[in-house]
XYZ file of C-alpha atoms in Angstrom:
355
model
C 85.480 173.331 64.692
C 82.767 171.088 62.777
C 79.249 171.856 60.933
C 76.978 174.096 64.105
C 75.535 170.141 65.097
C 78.637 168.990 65.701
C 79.683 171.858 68.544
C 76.431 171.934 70.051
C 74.809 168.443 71.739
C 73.734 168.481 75.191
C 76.891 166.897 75.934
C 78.710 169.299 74.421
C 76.985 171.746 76.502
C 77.151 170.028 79.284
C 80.904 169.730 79.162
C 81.081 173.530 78.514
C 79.038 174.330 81.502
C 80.769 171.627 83.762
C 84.194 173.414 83.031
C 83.158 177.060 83.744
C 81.337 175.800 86.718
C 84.266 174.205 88.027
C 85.511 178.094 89.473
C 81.731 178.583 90.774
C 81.370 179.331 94.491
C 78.508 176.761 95.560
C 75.377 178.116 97.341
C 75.663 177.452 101.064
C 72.167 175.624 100.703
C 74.274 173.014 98.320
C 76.224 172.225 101.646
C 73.516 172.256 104.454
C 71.099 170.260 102.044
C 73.317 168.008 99.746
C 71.666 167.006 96.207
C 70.193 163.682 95.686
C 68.219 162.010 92.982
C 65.965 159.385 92.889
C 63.219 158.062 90.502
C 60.387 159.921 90.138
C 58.579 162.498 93.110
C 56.615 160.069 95.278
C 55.406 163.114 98.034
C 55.949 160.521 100.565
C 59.875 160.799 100.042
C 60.594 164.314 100.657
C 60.119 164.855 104.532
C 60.049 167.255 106.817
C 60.490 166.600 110.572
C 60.437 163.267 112.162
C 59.874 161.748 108.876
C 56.435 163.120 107.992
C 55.970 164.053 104.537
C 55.314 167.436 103.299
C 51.883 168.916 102.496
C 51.720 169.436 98.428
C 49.865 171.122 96.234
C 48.166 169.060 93.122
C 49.613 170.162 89.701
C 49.973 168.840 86.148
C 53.168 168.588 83.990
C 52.039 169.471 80.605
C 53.064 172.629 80.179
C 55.101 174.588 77.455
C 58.317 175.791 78.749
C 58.188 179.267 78.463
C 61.171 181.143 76.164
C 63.869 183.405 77.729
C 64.593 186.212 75.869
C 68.626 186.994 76.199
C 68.487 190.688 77.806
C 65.338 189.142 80.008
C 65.815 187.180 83.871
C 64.324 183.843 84.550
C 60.601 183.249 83.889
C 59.878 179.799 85.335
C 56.797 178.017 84.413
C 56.257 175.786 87.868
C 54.065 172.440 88.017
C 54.134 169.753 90.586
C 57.832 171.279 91.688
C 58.852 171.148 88.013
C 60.764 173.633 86.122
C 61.796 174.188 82.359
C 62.474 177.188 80.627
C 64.123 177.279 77.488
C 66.485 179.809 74.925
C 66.552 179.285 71.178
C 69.464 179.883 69.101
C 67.984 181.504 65.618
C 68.405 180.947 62.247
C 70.687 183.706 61.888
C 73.093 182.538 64.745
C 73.465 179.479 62.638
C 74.122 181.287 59.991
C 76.871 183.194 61.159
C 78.322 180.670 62.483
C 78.493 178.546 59.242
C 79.803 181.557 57.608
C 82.278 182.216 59.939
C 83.737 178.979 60.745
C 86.421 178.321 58.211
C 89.105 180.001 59.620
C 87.324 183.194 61.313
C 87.945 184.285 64.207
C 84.132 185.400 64.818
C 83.676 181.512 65.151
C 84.649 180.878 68.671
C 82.692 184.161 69.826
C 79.647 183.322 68.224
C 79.306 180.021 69.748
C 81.045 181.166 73.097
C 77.810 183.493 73.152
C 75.176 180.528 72.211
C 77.348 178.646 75.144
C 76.807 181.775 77.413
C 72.878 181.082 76.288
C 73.036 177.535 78.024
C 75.060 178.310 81.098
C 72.353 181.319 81.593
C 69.655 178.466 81.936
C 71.606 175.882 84.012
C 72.060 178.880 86.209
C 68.766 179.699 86.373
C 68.063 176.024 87.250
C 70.262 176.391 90.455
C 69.041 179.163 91.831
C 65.570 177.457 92.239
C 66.567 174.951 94.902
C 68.680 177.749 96.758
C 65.664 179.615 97.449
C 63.564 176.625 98.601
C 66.128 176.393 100.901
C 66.940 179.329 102.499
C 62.958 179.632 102.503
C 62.951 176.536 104.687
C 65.411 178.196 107.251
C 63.953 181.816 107.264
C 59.884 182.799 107.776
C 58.467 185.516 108.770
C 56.061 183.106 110.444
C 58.178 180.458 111.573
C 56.594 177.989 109.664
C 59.256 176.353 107.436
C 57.311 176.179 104.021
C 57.990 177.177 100.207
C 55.983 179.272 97.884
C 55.854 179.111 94.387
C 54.564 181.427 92.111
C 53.081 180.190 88.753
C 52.533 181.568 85.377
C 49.000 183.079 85.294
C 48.662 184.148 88.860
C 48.670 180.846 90.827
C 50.398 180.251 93.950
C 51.761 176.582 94.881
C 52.580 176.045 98.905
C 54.690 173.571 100.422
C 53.991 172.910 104.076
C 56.841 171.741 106.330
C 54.930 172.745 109.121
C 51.145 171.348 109.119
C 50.476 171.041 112.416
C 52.355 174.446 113.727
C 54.936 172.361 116.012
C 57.994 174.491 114.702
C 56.130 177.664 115.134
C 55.340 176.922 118.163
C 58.112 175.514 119.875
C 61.201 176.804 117.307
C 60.064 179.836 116.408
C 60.147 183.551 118.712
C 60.118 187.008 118.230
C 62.825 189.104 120.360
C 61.105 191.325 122.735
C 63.498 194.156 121.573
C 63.749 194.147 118.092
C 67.719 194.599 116.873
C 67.534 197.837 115.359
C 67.055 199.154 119.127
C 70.219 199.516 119.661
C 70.217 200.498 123.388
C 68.207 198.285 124.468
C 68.135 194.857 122.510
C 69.831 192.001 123.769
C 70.678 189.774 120.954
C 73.622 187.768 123.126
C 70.546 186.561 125.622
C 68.231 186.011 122.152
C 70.744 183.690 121.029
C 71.806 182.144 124.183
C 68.114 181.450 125.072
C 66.915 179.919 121.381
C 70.260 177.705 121.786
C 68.860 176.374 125.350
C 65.390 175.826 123.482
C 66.631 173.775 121.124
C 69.250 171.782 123.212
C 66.410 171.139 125.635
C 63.984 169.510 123.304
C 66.334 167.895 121.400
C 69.640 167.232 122.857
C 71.218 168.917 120.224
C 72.708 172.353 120.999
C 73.146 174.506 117.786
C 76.883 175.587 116.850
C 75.725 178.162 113.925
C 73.805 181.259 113.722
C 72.855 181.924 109.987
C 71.902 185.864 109.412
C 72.397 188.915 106.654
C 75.213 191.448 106.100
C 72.660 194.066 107.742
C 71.920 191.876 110.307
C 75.668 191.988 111.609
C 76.000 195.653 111.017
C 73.563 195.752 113.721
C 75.173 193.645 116.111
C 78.358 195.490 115.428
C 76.193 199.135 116.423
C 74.390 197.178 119.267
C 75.345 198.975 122.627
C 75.719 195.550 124.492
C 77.743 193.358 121.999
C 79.954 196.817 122.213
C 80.002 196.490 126.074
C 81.157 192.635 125.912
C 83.900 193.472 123.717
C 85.500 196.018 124.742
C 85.005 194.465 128.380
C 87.565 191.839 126.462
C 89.755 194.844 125.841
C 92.240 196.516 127.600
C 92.175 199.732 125.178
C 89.426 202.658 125.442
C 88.210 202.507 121.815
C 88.117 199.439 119.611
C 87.287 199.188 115.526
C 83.952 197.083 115.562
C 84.490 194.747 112.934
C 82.704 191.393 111.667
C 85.769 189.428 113.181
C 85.252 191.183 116.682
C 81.557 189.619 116.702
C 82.050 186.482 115.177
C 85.268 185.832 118.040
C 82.471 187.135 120.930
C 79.825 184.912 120.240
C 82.006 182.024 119.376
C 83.693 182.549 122.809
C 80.748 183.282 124.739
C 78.167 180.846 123.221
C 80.035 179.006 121.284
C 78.136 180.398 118.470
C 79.661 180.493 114.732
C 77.701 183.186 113.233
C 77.406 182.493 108.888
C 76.882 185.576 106.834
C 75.068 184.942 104.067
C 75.065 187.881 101.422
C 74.511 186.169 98.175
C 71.760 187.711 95.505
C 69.958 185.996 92.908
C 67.068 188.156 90.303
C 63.590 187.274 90.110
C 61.269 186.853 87.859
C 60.899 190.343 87.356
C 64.964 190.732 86.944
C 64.877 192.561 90.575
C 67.856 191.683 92.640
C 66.817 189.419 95.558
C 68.514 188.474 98.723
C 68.518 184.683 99.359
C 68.637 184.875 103.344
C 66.402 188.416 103.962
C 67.167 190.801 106.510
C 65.234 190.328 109.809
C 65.859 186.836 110.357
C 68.769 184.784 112.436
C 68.421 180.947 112.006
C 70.405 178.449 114.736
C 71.737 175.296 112.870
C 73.211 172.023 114.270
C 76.511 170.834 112.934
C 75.922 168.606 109.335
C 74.052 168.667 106.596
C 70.071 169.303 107.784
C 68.134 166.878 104.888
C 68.537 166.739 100.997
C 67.651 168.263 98.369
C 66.259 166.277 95.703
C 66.117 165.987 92.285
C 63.807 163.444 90.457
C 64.118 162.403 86.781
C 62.152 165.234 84.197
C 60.330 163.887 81.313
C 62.908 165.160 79.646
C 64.982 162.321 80.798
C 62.053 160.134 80.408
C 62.299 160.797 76.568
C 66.617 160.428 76.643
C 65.607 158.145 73.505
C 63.998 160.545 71.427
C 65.765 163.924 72.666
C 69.368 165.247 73.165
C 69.620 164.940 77.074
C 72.411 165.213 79.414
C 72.123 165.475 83.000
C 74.581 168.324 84.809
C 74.614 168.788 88.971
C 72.824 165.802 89.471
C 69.284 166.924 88.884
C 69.673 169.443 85.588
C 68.484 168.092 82.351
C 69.861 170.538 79.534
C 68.005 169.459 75.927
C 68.765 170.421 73.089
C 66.359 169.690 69.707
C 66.688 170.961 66.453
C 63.213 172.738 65.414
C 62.272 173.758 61.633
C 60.643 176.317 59.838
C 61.780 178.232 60.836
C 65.531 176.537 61.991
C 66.063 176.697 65.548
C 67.809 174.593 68.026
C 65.875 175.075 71.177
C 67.788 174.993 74.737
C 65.979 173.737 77.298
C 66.977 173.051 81.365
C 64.618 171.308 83.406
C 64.489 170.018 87.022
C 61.962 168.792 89.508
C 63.932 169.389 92.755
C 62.164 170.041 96.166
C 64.291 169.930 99.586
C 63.696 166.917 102.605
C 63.943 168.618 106.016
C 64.594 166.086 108.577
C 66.703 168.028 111.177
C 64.338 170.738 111.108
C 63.490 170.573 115.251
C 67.248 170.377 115.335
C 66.816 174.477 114.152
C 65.531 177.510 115.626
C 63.993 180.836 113.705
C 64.675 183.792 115.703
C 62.415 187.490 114.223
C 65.080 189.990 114.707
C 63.526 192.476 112.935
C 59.535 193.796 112.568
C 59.522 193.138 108.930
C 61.811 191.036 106.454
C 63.695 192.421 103.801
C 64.688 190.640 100.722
């Protein structure tokens, strides 16, 4: 181990995060919209259906990125689809480190924690996209879009759906909502938002995406018990996941995704990425991108520490003084194309979502 500057460079950071990443279960946004990164955020590059471009809302970029405190969640300052926040590592980490480093043990677990400080923010940093995406796939409404909440109140919308086509023609609410469990139908639901889909596009959808409590209620549905134990030449059956999955796969040809992975918020409550309420039919493939464009950050690679981590992730890291601090700072602008979006189908399970 060197002098503090010498263990802790973007690079260095980067290189940290890139190797505990390495064990990280992506998002299953990561694989339906696959990062890409181009120059800049022209609007007219990120598209929705058909190649239209998506409805914006005007924003500036000078803003202060706000500082995360270590016991504290995300607070994400949000301009123009851009994001920064930042952690600083104190004059007394430094210190300690410095003291400790010649031959203490204390060494590696000091900076292991300042490391932890980075990998908190790059963390951060992906959840952002995941939610734009899984927002894209599941509305109350049926209007793909994204909201973002900014600091001070302000709400910025991004509207995949201007004109109300999806909502209109790729969008229903089941007559019977699923936690009727005598008499919902979610087999015909399915069967008849697959048709919808296959008819207007040609395209017949091979995936239904929905929640852990979604499937518990398929699995205490009275019909989806009647199908499978009309497969069955015993009396009484364990209702499992498996048991579903194998009936709709069979009888639609229908691979049903369960999506139970939790992020915080901004107020450090746990959040479900998919909600509750919602099933979402999906083609085969990848359904657009999602796309990062190059930060100021980046812009200023000449003057600042930079390195660039999961494509779109600038992690910076400047030395302040009086008092000493090296601030940490990730920062992305990332929004999501659409393109296959008439290729998908939101089905309202449910009379409210849950998150």
């Amino acid at each position: 181990m060197g002098k503090f500057n010498d263990v802790f460079s973007s690079p260095v950071v980067a290189a940290v995060y890139n190797e505990v990443a390495s064990n990280r279960i992506p998002y299953l946004g990561e694989g339906l919209f696959p990062a890409k990164k181009k120059s800049g955020l022209e609007l007219k590059w990120i598209k929705s259906s058909k190649g239209l471009p998506v409805s914006l809302a005007p924003s500036a970029f000078d803003v202060v990125a706000p500082i995360r405190s270590r016991q504290g969640f995300e607070i994400i300052d949000t301009e123009m689809a851009y994001f920064k926040e930042a952690m600083l590592v104190k004059e007394q980490d430094i210190q300690d480190y410095e003291q400790a480093v010649e031959g203490s043990p204390l060494a590696r677990e000091i900076l292991d924690r300042i490391y932890d400080d980075a990998t908190t923010l790059v963390d951060g940093a992906l959840v952002v996209p995941e939610r734009m995406r899984m927002s894209l796939l599941a509305n109350a409404n049926g209007h793909p879009s994204i909201s973002i909440a900014v600091t001070g109140g302000a709400t910025y919308t991004y509207n995949y759906d201007p004109n109300s086509s999806y909502s209109s023609n790729n969008f229903t609410t089941v007559s019977n909502y699923w936690n009727d469990l005598d008499d919902s139908t979610p087999l015909d639901d399915i069967s008849a938002a697959a048709d919808a889909v296959e008819a207007a596009t040609g395209t017949r959808p091979t995936i239904a995406l929905m929640s852990k409590n979604t499937i518990n209620l398929l699995k205490q549905n009275e019909s989806i018990q009647n199908a499978i134990l009309a497969q069955n030449v015993t009396a009484n059956i364990f209702m499992t996941d498996n048991r579903v999955k194998e009936l709709f796969s069979n009888e639609l040809g229908i691979n049903i995704i369960v999506y139970a992975k939790q992020y915080k918020d901004e107020s450090g409550a746990a959040k479900k990425f998919y909600p509750d309420g919602m099933v979402t039919l999906l083609p085969e493939g990848a359904l657009g991108n999602t796309w990062f464009g190059v930060t100021p950050e980046e812009h200023r690679a000449d003057k600042l520490d930079v390195t660039v981590v999961n494509t779109g992730i600038a992690v910076a890291v400047e030395t302040k003084f009086d008092p000493v601090q090296t601030l940490t700072k990730a920062s992305e602008i990332v929004l999501p194309s659409f393109e296959r979006m008439d290729e998908t189908y939101m089905i309202k399970v449910l009379s409210s979502l849950s998150y």
